[in-house]
Amino acid sequence: MERAEKAKSPEMETAGLPPNDMKRFYVNGRHLLREIAGLYVLIPAGETDAPQNRITALNETGRFLWIQFQHPCTVAEAAAAAEAQYTGQPAEMLRGIENFVRAGLRAGLLREASAAEKTEGKAV
């Protein structure tokens, strides 16, 4: 007999991220994106905490997302921009962006926008 799979709620789909349209994220402002010998890297600028005080390599998609998150942006907004730029399955893109945001938050490269930053669309 086949085991029935439980239906996943949107909260389960994002595995720890808030629902897509509720929270905005953006870059921490302590790293500069540079292209060096055809590679995209984030270079710490100014004072940073030890975990963030290292160079981080990004692929082309990571570079695209880093640019998207220069201004407070929801995961859904970043996914819509990615769908306009790249071909692929929207659900896979959304999962990839959620993973990018989770990893960026853990590494201190991204942060959640404050209420004022959300309404102002503040750039960092």
Tab-separated table of C-alpha atoms in Angstrom:
chain	number	residue	atom	x	y	z
A	1	MET	CA	0.000	0.000	0.000
A	2	GLU	CA	1.264	3.482	-0.820
A	3	ARG	CA	1.757	5.869	2.003
A	4	ALA	CA	-0.231	9.079	1.619
A	5	GLU	CA	1.903	12.201	1.704
A	6	LYS	CA	0.883	15.021	3.977
A	7	ALA	CA	-0.087	18.241	2.252
A	8	LYS	CA	2.515	20.912	2.872
A	9	SER	CA	1.474	24.320	4.021
A	10	PRO	CA	3.186	27.401	2.556
A	11	GLU	CA	5.038	27.779	5.866
A	12	MET	CA	6.422	24.242	5.543
A	13	GLU	CA	7.430	24.897	1.947
A	14	THR	CA	9.622	27.795	3.011
A	15	ALA	CA	11.207	25.796	5.850
A	16	GLY	CA	11.678	28.549	8.342
A	17	LEU	CA	11.143	31.604	6.164
A	18	PRO	CA	8.077	33.759	6.693
A	19	PRO	CA	5.312	33.703	4.085
A	20	ASN	CA	6.700	35.227	0.887
A	21	ASP	CA	4.879	38.550	0.941
A	22	MET	CA	5.328	39.392	4.610
A	23	LYS	CA	9.024	40.041	5.167
A	24	ARG	CA	11.598	41.864	3.108
A	25	PHE	CA	15.297	41.122	3.100
A	26	TYR	CA	18.319	42.993	1.836
A	27	VAL	CA	22.100	42.882	1.816
A	28	ASN	CA	23.886	43.769	5.029
A	29	GLY	CA	25.781	46.703	3.515
A	30	ARG	CA	29.107	45.388	4.779
A	31	HIS	CA	30.147	43.551	1.617
A	32	LEU	CA	31.019	44.712	-1.873
A	33	LEU	CA	30.246	42.666	-4.971
A	34	ARG	CA	33.229	42.487	-7.309
A	35	GLU	CA	34.120	40.547	-10.425
A	36	ILE	CA	37.644	39.161	-10.270
A	37	ALA	CA	38.993	37.122	-13.168
A	38	GLY	CA	35.477	36.207	-14.284
A	39	LEU	CA	34.346	35.186	-10.771
A	40	TYR	CA	31.842	37.084	-8.649
A	41	VAL	CA	32.874	37.557	-5.038
A	42	LEU	CA	31.603	39.384	-1.979
A	43	ILE	CA	34.433	41.206	-0.236
A	44	PRO	CA	34.073	42.420	3.362
A	45	ALA	CA	34.214	46.226	3.581
A	46	GLY	CA	34.826	47.997	6.851
A	47	GLU	CA	34.298	46.342	10.192
A	48	THR	CA	32.562	42.988	10.113
A	49	ASP	CA	32.044	40.195	12.610
A	50	ALA	CA	34.392	37.233	12.320
A	51	PRO	CA	31.945	34.921	10.451
A	52	GLN	CA	31.312	37.610	7.823
A	53	ASN	CA	34.955	38.630	7.510
A	54	ARG	CA	35.725	36.386	4.562
A	55	ILE	CA	35.419	36.486	0.808
A	56	THR	CA	32.348	34.668	-0.492
A	57	ALA	CA	32.077	33.412	-4.081
A	58	LEU	CA	28.789	33.732	-5.970
A	59	ASN	CA	27.681	32.139	-9.190
A	60	GLU	CA	25.802	34.136	-11.840
A	61	THR	CA	22.448	33.478	-10.177
A	62	GLY	CA	23.839	34.458	-6.775
A	63	ARG	CA	25.105	37.703	-8.308
A	64	PHE	CA	21.667	38.359	-9.784
A	65	LEU	CA	20.010	37.778	-6.398
A	66	TRP	CA	22.583	39.932	-4.585
A	67	ILE	CA	21.656	42.782	-6.908
A	68	GLN	CA	17.919	42.133	-6.333
A	69	PHE	CA	18.407	42.379	-2.588
A	70	GLN	CA	20.197	45.740	-2.766
A	71	HIS	CA	16.767	47.151	-1.849
A	72	PRO	CA	14.338	45.519	0.581
A	73	CYS	CA	12.701	42.729	-1.381
A	74	THR	CA	10.433	39.792	-0.604
A	75	VAL	CA	11.278	36.288	-1.699
A	76	ALA	CA	8.266	36.431	-4.045
A	77	GLU	CA	9.495	39.672	-5.638
A	78	ALA	CA	12.953	38.198	-6.166
A	79	ALA	CA	11.361	35.068	-7.665
A	80	ALA	CA	9.309	37.179	-10.089
A	81	ALA	CA	12.465	39.031	-11.179
A	82	ALA	CA	14.305	35.714	-11.626
A	83	GLU	CA	11.451	34.307	-13.712
A	84	ALA	CA	11.689	37.340	-15.990
A	85	GLN	CA	15.465	36.877	-16.346
A	86	TYR	CA	15.915	33.095	-16.484
A	87	THR	CA	14.123	30.094	-17.902
A	88	GLY	CA	13.201	27.288	-15.563
A	89	GLN	CA	10.504	25.954	-13.328
A	90	PRO	CA	9.046	28.712	-11.111
A	91	ALA	CA	8.715	26.359	-8.118
A	92	GLU	CA	12.401	25.398	-8.378
A	93	MET	CA	13.410	29.046	-8.671
A	94	LEU	CA	11.391	29.896	-5.587
A	95	ARG	CA	13.032	27.081	-3.598
A	96	GLY	CA	16.463	28.203	-4.759
A	97	ILE	CA	15.791	31.797	-3.727
A	98	GLU	CA	14.462	30.660	-0.352
A	99	ASN	CA	17.685	28.670	0.117
A	100	PHE	CA	19.743	31.722	-0.893
A	101	VAL	CA	17.923	33.883	1.659
A	102	ARG	CA	18.238	31.275	4.443
A	103	ALA	CA	21.962	30.852	3.763
A	104	GLY	CA	22.445	34.622	3.513
A	105	LEU	CA	20.704	35.187	6.832
A	106	ARG	CA	22.748	32.449	8.547
A	107	ALA	CA	25.994	33.880	7.171
A	108	GLY	CA	25.047	37.444	8.068
A	109	LEU	CA	25.145	38.538	4.426
A	110	LEU	CA	21.425	39.376	4.335
A	111	ARG	CA	19.174	40.833	6.973
A	112	GLU	CA	15.494	41.468	7.457
A	113	ALA	CA	14.356	44.988	6.650
A	114	SER	CA	12.867	47.052	9.473
A	115	ALA	CA	9.320	48.402	9.188
A	116	ALA	CA	10.634	51.828	8.121
A	117	GLU	CA	12.928	50.321	5.494
A	118	LYS	CA	10.058	48.245	4.113
A	119	THR	CA	7.858	51.263	3.502
A	120	GLU	CA	10.610	53.561	2.277
A	121	GLY	CA	12.205	51.013	-0.070
A	122	LYS	CA	15.505	52.116	1.450
A	123	ALA	CA	18.689	51.225	-0.380
A	124	VAL	CA	21.750	50.227	1.552
